[in-house]
PDB file of C-alpha atoms in Angstrom:
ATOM      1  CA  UNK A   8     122.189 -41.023  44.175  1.00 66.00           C
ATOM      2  CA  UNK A   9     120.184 -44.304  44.283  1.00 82.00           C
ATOM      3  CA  UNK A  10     117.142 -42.846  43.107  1.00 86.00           C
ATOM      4  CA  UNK A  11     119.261 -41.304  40.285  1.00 89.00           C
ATOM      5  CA  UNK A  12     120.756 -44.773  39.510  1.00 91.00           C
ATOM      6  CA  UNK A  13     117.076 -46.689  39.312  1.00 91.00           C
ATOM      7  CA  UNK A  14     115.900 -44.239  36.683  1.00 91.00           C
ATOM      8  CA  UNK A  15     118.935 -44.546  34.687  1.00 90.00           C
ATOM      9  CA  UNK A  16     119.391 -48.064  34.552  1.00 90.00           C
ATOM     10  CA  UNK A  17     115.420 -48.399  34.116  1.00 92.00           C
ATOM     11  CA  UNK A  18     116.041 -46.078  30.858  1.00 91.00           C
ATOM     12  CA  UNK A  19     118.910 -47.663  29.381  1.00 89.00           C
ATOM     13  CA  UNK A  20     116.670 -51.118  29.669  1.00 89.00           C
ATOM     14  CA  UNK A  21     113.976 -49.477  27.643  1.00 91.00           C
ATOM     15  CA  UNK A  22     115.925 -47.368  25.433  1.00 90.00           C
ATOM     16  CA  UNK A  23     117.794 -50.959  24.647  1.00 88.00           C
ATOM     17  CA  UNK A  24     114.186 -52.518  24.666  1.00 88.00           C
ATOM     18  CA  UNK A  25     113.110 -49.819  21.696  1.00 89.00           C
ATOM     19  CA  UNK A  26     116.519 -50.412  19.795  1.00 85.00           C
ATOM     20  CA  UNK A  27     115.733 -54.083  19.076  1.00 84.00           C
ATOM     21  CA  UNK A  28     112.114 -52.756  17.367  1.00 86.00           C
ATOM     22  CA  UNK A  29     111.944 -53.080  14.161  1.00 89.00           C
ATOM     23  CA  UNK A  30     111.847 -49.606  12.299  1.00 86.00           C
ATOM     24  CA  UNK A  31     108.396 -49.296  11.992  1.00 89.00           C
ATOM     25  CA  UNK A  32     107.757 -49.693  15.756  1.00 90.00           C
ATOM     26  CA  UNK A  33     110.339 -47.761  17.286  1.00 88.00           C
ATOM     27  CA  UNK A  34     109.149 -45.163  19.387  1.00 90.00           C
ATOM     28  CA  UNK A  35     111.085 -41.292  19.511  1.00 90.00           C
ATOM     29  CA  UNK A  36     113.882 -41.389  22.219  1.00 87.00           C
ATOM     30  CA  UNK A  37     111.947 -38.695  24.338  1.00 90.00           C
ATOM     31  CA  UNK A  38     108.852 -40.903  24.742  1.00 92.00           C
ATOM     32  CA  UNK A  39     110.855 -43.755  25.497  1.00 91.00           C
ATOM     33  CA  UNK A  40     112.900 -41.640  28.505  1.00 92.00           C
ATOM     34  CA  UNK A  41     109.699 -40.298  29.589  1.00 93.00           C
ATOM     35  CA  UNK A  42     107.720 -43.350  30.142  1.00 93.00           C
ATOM     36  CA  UNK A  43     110.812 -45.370  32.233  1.00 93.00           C
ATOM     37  CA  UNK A  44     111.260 -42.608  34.313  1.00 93.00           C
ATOM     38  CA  UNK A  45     107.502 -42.269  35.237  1.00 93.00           C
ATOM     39  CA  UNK A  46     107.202 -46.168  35.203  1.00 93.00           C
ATOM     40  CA  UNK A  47     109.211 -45.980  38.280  1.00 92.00           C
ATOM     41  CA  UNK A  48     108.767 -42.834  39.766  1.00 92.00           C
ATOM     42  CA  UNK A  49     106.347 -43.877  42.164  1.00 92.00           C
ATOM     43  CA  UNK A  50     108.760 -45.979  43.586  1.00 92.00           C
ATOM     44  CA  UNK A  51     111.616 -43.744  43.751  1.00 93.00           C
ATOM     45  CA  UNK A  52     109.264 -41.486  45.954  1.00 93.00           C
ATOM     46  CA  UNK A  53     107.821 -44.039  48.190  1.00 94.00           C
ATOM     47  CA  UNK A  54     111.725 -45.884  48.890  1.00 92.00           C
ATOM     48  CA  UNK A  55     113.113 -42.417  49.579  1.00 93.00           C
ATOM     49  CA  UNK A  56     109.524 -41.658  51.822  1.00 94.00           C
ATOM     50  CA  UNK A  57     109.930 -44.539  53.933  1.00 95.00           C
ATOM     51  CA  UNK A  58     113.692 -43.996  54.441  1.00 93.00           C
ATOM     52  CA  UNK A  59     112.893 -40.594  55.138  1.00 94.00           C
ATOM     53  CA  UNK A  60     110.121 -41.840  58.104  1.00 95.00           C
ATOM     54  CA  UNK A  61     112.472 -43.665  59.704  1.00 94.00           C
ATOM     55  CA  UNK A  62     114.904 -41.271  60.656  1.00 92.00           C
ATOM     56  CA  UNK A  63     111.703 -39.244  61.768  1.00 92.00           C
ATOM     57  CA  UNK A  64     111.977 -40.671  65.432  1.00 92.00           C
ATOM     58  CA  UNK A  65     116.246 -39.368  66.198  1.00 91.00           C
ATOM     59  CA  UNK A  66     114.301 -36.204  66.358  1.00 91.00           C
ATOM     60  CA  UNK A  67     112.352 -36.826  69.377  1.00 90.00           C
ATOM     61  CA  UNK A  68     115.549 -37.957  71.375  1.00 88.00           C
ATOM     62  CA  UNK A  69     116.397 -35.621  74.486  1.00 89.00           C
ATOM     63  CA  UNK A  70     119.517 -34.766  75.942  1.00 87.00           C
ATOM     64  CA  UNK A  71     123.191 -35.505  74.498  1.00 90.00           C
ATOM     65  CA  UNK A  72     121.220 -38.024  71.981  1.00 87.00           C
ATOM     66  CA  UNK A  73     119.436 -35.648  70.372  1.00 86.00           C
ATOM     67  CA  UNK A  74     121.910 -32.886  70.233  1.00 88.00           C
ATOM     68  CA  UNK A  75     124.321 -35.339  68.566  1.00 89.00           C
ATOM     69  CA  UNK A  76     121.734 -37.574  66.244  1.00 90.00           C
ATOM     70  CA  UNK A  77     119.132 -34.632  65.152  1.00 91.00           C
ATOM     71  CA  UNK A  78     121.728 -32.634  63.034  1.00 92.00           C
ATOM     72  CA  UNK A  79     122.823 -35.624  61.881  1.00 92.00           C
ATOM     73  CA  UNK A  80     119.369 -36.894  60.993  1.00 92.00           C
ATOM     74  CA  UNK A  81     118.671 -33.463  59.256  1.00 93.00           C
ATOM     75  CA  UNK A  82     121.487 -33.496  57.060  1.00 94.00           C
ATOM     76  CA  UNK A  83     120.937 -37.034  55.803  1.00 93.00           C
ATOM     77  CA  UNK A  84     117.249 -36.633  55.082  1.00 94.00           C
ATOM     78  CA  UNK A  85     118.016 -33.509  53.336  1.00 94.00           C
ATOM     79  CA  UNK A  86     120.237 -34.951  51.487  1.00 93.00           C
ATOM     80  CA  UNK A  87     118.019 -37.823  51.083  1.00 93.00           C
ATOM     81  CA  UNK A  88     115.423 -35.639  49.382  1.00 93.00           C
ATOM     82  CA  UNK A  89     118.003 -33.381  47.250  1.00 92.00           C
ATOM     83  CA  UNK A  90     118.729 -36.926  45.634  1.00 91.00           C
ATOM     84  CA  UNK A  91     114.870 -37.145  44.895  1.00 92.00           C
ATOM     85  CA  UNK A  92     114.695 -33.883  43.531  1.00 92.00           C
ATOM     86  CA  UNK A  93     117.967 -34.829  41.237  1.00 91.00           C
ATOM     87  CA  UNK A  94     116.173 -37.793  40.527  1.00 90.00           C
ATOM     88  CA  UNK A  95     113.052 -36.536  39.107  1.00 90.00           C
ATOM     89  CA  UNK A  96     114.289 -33.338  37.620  1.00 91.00           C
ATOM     90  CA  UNK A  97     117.819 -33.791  36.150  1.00 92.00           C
ATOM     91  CA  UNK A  98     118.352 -37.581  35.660  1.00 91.00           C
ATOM     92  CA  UNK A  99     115.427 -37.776  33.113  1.00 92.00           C
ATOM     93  CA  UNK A 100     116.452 -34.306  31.315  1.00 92.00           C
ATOM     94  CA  UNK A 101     120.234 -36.250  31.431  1.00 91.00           C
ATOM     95  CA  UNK A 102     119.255 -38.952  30.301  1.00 89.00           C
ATOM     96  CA  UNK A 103     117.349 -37.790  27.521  1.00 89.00           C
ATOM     97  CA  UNK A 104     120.140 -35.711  26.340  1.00 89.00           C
ATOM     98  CA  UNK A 105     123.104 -38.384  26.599  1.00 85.00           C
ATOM     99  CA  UNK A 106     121.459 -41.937  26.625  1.00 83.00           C
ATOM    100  CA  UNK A 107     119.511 -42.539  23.215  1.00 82.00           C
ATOM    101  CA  UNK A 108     123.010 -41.912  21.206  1.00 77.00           C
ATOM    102  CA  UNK A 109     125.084 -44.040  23.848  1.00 78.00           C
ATOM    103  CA  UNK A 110     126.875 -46.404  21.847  1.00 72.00           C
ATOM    104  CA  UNK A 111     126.024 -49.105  24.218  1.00 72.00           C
ATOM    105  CA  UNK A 112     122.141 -48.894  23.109  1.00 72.00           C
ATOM    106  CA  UNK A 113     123.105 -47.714  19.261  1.00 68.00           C
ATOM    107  CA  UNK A 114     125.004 -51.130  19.420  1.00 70.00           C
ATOM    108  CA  UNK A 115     122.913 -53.254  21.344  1.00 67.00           C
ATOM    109  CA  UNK A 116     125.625 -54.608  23.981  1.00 70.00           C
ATOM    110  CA  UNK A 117     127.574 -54.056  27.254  1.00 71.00           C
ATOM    111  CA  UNK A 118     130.769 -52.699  27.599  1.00 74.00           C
ATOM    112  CA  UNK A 119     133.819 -55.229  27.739  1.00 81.00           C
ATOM    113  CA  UNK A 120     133.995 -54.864  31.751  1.00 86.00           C
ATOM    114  CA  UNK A 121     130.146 -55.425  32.308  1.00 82.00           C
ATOM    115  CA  UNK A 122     130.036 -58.368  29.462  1.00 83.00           C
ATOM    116  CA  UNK A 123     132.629 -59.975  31.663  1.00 90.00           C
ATOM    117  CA  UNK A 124     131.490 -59.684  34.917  1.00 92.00           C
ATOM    118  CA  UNK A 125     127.860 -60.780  33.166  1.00 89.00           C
ATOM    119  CA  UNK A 126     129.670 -63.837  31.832  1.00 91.00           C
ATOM    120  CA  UNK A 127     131.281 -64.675  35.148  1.00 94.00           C
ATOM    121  CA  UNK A 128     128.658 -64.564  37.147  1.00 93.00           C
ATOM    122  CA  UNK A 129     126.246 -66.246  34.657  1.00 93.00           C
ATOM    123  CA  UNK A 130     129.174 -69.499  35.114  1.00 93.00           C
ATOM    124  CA  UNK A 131     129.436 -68.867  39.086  1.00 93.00           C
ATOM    125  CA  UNK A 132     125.587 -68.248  40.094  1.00 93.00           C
ATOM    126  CA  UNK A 133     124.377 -71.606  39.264  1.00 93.00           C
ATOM    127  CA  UNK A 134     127.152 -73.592  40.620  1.00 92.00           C
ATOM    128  CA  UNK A 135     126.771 -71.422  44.059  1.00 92.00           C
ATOM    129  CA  UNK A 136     122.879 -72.086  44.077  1.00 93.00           C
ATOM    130  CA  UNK A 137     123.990 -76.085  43.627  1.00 94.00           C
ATOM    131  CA  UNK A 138     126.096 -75.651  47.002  1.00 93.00           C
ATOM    132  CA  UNK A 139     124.096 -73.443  49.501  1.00 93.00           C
ATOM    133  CA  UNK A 140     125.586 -75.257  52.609  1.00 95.00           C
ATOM    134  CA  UNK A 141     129.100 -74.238  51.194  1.00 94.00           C
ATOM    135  CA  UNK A 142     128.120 -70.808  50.517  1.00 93.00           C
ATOM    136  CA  UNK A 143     126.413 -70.494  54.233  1.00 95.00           C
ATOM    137  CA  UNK A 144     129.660 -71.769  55.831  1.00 96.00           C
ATOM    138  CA  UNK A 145     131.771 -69.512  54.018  1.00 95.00           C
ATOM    139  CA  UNK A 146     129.425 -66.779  54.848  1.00 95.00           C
ATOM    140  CA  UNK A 147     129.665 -67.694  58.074  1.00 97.00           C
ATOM    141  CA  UNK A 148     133.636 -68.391  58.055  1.00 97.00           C
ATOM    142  CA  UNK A 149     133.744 -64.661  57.060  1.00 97.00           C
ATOM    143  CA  UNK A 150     131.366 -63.239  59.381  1.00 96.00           C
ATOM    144  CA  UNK A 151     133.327 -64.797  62.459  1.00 96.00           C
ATOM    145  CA  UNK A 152     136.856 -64.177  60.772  1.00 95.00           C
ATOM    146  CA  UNK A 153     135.452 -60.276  60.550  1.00 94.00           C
ATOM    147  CA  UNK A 154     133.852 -60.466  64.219  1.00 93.00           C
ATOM    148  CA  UNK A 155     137.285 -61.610  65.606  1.00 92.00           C
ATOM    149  CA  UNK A 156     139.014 -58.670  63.545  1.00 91.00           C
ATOM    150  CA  UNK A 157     136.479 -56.436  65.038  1.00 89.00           C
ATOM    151  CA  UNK A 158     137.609 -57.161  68.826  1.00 87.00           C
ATOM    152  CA  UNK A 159     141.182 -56.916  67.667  1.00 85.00           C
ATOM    153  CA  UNK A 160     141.212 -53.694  66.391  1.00 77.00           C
ATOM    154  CA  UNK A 161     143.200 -50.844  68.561  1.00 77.00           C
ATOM    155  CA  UNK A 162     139.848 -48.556  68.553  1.00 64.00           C
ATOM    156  CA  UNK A 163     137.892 -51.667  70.400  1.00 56.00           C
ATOM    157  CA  UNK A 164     140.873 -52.505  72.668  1.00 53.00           C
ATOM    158  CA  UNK A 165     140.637 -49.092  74.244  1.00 54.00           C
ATOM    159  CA  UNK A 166     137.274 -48.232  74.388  1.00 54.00           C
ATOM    160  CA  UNK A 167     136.911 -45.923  71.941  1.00 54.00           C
ATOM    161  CA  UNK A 168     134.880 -45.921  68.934  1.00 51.00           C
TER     162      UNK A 168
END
C-alpha cells in the first residue's frame, strides 16, 4: 500500500505541476502519469527489495522459531511484493484514469481538511523547531508516561504477551 501511496502522491504533484503551465506548455495527462510513476519506480522497487531482504534471515531459524516466524515471514513478503505489483501495474493505470480530472488538480488546491492541517502545521513547525529542548522533554515525558503504562498493563502483569 506504501508503494501505491508514493506513486500517487508523486502524480498528483506533477499532474498539479502541469496544471499551473501555461496552455501552450502543458503536456497530455498520460505523459504526465507516465513519467511520475517511472520517476520513482526505481525506488519503489529497491524500498520494497530491501524490506523484502530483511525478513530473508526468519527463514533460516530452527526449531519452534522458525515454525512460528517463517509463515509469518512468507505471508508478509508476499504481501509485500503483491503491493509492488499493485504499485506498478494498477496505481499508474488508476491514476491515469481518475487523477487528471480530480477537481483538486482542475482547481489547483487542497481539500478544506488538508488546507487546514497545511495551515496548522505551517504556524506550529517553526515555533517547535525554536524550542527543541521542549519538544525532547515532552518526547521524553511521553515515552516514560507510555513505558510505565506498558508495565501496568494486565497482559505484562501476568506474563503473557
Amino acid at each position: 500500500v506504501d508503494d501505491a501511496i508514493i506513486d500517487v502522491e508523486n502524480v498528483v504533484r506533477r499532474l498539479r505541476e502541469n496544471q499551473v503551465r501555461p496552455l501552450a506548455e502543458r503536456v497530455p495527462a498520460s505523459i504526465v502519469v507516465r513519467d511520475a510513476t517511472l520517476e520513482i519506480r526505481g525506488s519503489i522497487v529497491f524500498a520494497t527489495l530491501i524490506i523484502v531482504l530483511v525478513f530473508l534471515p526468519v527463514f533460516g531459524l530452527s526449531g519452534i522459531e522458525g515454525r512460528l516466524l517463517g509463515p509469518l515471514a512468507a505471508a508478509y513478503i508476499v504481501a509485500l511484493l503483491a503491493s509492488l505489483v499493485v504499485a506498478l501495474v494498477v496505481t499508474p493505470a488508476l491514476s491515469f484514469a481518475f487523477l487528471p480530472r480530480a477537481r483538486s488538480i482542475v482547481n489547483g488546491h487542497d481539500g478544506w481538511l488538508a488546507s487546514v492541517l497545511k495551515g496548522r502545521f505551517a504556524r506550529d513547525l517553526p515555533r517547535a523547531l525554536d524550542r527543541p529542548f521542549l519538544i525532547l522533554t515532552l518526547a521524553l515525558v511521553l515515552l516514560v508516561g507510555a513505558s510505565a503504562a506498558m508495565t501496568r498493563s494486565p497482559a505484562s502483569a501476568s506474563g503473557t504477551a
